Coordinates of C-alpha atoms in Angstrom, one line a residue:
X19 CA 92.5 80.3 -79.6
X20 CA 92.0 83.4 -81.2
X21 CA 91.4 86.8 -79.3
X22 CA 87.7 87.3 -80.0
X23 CA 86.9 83.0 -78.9
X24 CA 89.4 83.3 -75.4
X25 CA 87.3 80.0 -74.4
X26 CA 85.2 77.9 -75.8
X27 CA 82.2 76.8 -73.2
X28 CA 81.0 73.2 -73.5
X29 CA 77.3 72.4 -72.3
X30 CA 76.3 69.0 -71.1
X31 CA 74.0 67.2 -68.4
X32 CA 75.8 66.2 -65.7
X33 CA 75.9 62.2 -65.8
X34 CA 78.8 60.1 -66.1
X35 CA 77.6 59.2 -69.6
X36 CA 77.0 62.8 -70.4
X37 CA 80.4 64.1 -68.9
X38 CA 82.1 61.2 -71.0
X39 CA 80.7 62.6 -74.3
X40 CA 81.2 65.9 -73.0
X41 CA 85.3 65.4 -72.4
X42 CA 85.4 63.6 -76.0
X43 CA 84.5 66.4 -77.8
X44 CA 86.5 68.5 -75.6
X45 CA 89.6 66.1 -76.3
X46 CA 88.9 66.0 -79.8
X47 CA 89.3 69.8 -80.4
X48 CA 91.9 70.2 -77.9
X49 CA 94.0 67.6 -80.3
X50 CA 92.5 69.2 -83.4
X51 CA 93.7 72.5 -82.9
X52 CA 96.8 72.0 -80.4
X53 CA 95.5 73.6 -77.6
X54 CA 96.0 73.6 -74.5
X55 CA 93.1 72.2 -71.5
X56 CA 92.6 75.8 -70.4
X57 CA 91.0 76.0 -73.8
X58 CA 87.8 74.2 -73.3
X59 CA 85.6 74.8 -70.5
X60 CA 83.2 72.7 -69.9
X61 CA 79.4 73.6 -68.0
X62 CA 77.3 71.6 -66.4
X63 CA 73.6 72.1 -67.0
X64 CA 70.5 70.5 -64.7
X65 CA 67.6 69.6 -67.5
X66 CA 64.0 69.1 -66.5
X67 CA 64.5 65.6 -68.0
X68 CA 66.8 64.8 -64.9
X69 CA 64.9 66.2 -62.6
X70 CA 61.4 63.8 -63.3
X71 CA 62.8 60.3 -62.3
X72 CA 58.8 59.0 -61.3
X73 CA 57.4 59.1 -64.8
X74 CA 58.0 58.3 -68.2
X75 CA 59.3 60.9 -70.5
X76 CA 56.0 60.4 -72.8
X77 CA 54.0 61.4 -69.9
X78 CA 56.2 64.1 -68.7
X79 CA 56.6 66.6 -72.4
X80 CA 59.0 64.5 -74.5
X81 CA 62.6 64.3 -75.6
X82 CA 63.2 67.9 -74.9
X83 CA 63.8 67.7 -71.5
X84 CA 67.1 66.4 -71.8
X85 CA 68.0 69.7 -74.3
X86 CA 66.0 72.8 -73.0
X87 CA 68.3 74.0 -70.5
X88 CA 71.4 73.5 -72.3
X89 CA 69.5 74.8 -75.3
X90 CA 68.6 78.2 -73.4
X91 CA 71.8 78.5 -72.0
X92 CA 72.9 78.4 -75.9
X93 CA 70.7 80.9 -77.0
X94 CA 71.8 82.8 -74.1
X95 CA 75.1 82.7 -74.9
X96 CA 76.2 81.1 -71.6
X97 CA 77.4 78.5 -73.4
X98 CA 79.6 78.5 -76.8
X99 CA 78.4 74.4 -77.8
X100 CA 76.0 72.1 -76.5
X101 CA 77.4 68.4 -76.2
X102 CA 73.4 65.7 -76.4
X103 CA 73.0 62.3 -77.0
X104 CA 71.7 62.5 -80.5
X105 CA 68.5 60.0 -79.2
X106 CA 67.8 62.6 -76.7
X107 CA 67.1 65.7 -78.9
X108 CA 64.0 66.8 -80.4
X109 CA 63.4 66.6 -84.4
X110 CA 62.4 70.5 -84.0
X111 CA 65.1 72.4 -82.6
X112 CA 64.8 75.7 -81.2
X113 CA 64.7 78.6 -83.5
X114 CA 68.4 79.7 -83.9
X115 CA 70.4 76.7 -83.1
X116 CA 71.2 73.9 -85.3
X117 CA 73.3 70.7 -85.2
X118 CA 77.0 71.3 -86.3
X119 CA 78.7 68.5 -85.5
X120 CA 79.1 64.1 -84.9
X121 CA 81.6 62.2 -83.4
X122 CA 82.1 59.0 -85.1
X123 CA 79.0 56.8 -84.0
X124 CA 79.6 54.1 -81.8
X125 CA 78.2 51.1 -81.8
X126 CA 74.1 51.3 -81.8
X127 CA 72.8 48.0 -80.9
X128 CA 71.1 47.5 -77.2
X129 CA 72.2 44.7 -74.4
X130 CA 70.0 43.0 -72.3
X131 CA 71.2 42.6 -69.0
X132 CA 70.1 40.3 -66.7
X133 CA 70.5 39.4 -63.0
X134 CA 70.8 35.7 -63.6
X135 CA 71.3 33.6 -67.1
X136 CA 72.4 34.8 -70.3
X137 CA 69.6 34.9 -72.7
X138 CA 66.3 36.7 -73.3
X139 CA 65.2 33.0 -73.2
X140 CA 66.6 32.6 -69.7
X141 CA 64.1 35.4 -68.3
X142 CA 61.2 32.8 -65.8
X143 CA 57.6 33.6 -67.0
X144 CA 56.5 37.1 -65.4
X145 CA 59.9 38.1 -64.6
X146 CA 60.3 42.0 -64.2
X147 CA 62.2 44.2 -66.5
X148 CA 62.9 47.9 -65.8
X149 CA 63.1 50.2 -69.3
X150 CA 62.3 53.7 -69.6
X151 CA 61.7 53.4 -73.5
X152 CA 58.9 52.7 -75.5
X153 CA 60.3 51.1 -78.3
X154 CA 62.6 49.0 -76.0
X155 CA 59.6 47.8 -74.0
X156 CA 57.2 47.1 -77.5
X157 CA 60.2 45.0 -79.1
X158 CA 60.5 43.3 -76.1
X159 CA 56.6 42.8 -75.6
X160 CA 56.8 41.7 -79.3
X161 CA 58.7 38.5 -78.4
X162 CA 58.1 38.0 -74.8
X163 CA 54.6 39.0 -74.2
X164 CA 54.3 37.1 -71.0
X165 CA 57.2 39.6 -69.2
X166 CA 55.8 42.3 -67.0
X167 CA 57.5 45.6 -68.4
X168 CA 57.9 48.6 -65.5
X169 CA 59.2 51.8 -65.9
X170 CA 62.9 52.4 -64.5
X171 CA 64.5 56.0 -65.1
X172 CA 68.0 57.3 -64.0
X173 CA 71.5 56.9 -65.3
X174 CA 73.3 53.7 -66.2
X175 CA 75.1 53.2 -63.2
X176 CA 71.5 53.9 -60.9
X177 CA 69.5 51.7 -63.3
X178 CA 71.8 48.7 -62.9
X179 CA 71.9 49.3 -59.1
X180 CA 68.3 48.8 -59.2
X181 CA 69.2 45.9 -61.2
X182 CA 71.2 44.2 -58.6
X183 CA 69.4 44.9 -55.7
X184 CA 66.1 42.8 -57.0
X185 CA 64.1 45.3 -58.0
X186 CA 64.1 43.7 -61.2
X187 CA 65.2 40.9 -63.4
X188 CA 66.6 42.5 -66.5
X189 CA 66.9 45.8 -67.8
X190 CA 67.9 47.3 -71.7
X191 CA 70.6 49.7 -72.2
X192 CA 72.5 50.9 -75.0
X193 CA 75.7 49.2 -75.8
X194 CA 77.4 52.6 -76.7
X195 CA 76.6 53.8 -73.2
X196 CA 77.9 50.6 -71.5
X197 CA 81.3 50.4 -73.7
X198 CA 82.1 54.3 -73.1
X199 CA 81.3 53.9 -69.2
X200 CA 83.9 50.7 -69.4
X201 CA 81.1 48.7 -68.5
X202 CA 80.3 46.6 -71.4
X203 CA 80.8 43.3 -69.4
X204 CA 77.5 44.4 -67.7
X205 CA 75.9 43.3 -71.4
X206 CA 74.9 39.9 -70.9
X207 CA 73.2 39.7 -74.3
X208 CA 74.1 41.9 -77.5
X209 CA 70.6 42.1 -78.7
X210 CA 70.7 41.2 -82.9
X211 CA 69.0 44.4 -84.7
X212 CA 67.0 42.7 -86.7
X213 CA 64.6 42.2 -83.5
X214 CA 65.9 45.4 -81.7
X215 CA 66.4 48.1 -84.0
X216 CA 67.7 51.0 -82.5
X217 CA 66.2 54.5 -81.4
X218 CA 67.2 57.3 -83.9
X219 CA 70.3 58.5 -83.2
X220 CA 71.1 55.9 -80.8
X221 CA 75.5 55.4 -80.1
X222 CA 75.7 58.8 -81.5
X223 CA 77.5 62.3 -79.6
X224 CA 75.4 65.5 -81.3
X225 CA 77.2 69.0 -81.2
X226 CA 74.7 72.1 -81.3
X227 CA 75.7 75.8 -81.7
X228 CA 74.2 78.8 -82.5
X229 CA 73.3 79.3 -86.3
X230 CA 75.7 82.4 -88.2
X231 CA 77.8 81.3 -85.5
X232 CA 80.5 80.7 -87.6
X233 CA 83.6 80.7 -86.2
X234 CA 82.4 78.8 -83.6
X235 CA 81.3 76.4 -86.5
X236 CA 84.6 76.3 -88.0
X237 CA 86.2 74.7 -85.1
X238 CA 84.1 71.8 -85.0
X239 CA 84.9 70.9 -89.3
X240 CA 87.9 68.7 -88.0
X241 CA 86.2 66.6 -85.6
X242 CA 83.1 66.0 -87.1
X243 CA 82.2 62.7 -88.8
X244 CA 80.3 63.1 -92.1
X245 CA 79.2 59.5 -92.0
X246 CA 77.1 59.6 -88.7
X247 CA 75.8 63.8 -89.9
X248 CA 74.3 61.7 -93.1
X249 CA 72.9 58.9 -91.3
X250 CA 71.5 61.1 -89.0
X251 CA 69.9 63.2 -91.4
X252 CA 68.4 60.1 -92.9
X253 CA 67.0 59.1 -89.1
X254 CA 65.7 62.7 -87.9
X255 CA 64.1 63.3 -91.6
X256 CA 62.4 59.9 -90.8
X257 CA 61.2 60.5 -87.2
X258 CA 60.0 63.6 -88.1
X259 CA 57.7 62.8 -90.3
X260 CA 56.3 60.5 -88.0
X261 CA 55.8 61.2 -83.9
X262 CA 59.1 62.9 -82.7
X263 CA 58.0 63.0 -79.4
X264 CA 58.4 59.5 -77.6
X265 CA 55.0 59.0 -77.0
X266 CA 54.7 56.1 -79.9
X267 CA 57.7 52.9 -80.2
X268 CA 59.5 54.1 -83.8
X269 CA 63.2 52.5 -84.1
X270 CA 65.6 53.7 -87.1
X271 CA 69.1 53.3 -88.4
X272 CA 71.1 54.4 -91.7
X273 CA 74.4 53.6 -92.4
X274 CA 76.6 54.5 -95.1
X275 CA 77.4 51.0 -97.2
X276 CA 79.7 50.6 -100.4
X277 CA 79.0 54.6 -101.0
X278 CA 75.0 54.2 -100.8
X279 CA 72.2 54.8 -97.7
X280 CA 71.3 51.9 -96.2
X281 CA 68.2 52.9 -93.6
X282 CA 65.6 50.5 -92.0
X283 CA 63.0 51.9 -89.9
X284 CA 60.0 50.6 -88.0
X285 CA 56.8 51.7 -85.8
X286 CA 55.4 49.0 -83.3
X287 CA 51.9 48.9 -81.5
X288 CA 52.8 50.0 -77.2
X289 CA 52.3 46.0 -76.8
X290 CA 54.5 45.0 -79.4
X291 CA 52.0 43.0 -81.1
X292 CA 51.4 44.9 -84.6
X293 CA 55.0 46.3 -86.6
X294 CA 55.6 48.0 -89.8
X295 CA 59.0 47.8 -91.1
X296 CA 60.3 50.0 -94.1
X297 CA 64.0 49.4 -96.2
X298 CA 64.6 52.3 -98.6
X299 CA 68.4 52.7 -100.0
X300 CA 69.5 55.5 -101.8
X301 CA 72.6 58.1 -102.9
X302 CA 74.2 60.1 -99.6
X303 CA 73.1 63.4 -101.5
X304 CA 69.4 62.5 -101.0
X305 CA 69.7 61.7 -97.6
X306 CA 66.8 64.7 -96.2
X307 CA 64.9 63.1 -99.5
X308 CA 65.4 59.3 -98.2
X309 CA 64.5 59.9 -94.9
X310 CA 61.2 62.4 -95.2
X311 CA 59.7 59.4 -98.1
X312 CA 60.2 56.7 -95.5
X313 CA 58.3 58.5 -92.7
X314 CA 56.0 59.4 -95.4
X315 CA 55.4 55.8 -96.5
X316 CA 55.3 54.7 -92.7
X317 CA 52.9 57.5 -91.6
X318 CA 50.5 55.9 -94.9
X319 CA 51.3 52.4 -93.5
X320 CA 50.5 52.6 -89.5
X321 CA 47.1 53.1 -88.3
X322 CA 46.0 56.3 -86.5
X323 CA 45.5 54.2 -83.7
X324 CA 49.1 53.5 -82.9
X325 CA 50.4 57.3 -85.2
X326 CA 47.4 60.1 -85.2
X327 CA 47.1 61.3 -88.8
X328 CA 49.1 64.5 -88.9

């Protein structure tokens, strides 16, 4: 480390999910630059967002309640980096911060997992399933619209307690989440995506920092994966343009495929019962381009009912 950077201060939410992605970008730069573990500090940060377990985050202000603390500390300069799932942040970020940095994206798709059987078709008539997402609970709704959907907030591991004590019958969670916790045997479905598309951002670790922040910057060009920073771009563009804010079901996901964006997005009714998909493909250049015409064309598509015109 040089003089003027002794230590370089992580920022994360203190789950076990969080402190996972929180330690792989700390072991990622420690291997980058041969440092030593003195070198990288990491902070752990209470959010609003974990605080409100009683309501949905719709009801409660949005996806920023999972950032602003960490965020504040940033622009503090408490903190040198700020370590989110990309899902959880904002499309606006706070003025002076931007996103520097990906690790490689893990796997995006969701898992059902259930208390007994091994298929969304095993689910009895009525049963109960706990999901603190919108678009989890409208997909769902889409093909099971007999299935009472209830809110359930928390972490993994206090989510699948709730799980396994009867609370409910099946719950959603993302695969990544599952696999990094060494919990994927939990999964007792891998949902396909053409049913479940994935939240924007979903299976991906976001790095934020302070913008001029250069040399802070620099450290993170080594362990940064350019394929998940364009899909992203492609994903936030779209959400953006659309209702960033959780408060309407919207699933997206862009890939990189034979050197060309490949991004599917979609907007569903709270009940499930009305979608709009949109496929757009395009050159890795245009991502920003790709992604702000496909909210575009969506935001034309959906009624005002389900996405207030702008």
């Amino acid at each position: 480390m040089t003089q003027s950077l002794p230590k370089l201060r992580l920022g994360t939410r203190g789950s076990p999910l969080a402190l996972w992605q929180a330690h792989a970008v700390r072991d990622a730069l420690l291997k980058a630059h041969g440092w030593t573990e003195e070198a990288v500090e990491i902070q752990v940060i209470r959010t609003t967002g974990d605080a409100i377990t009683d309501r949905a985050l719709s009801q409660a202000g949005g996806k920023g309640l999972f950032t602003k603390e960490i965020e504040e500390a940033l622009l503090e300069r408490r903190i040198d980096l700020a370590v989110h799932s990309a899902k959880d942040m904002a499309t606006t970020l706070p003025d002076g911060l931007h996103l520097v940095g990906y690790l490689p994206r893990a796997d995006v798709r969701d898992a059902l997992i259930l208390r007994e059987g091994w298929s969304l078709e095993h689910l009895k008539p009525g049963a109960k399933v706990g999901t603190a997402s919108l678009r989890r609970e409208a997909q769902l709704r889409r093909i099971r619209p007999d299935l009472q959907v209830s809110l359930l907030r928390g972490n993994v591991q206090t989510r699948l307690k709730k799980l396994d004590s009867g609370e409910f019958d099946a719950t959603l969670l993302a695969l990544a989440g599952l696999t990094r916790l060494g919990m994927e045997a939990r999964a007792s479905v891998i949902l396909d995506m053409a049913d479940f598309l994935p939240a924007v951002g979903q299976g991906a670790v976001a790095i934020e920092s302070r913008q001029r922040d250069l040399a802070v910057d620099s450290l993170l060009v080594p362990i940064t994966c350019p394929a998940t920073g364009l899909a992203l771009r492609v994903e936030r563009a779209f959400l953006g343009e659309l209702d960033g804010s959780c408060r309407t079901p919207i699933a997206g996901h862009a890939e990189i495929v034979n050197g060309e964006i490949r991004f599917r997005g979609a907007v569903l009714a709270p009940d499930g019962q009305r979608y709009y998909e949109i496929v757009r493909h395009g050159p890795p250049n245009r991502a920003l381009e790709l992604g702000l015409a496909a909210g575009r064309e969506m935001r034309a598509m959906v009624p005002h009912d389900i996405i207030p015109a702008a």
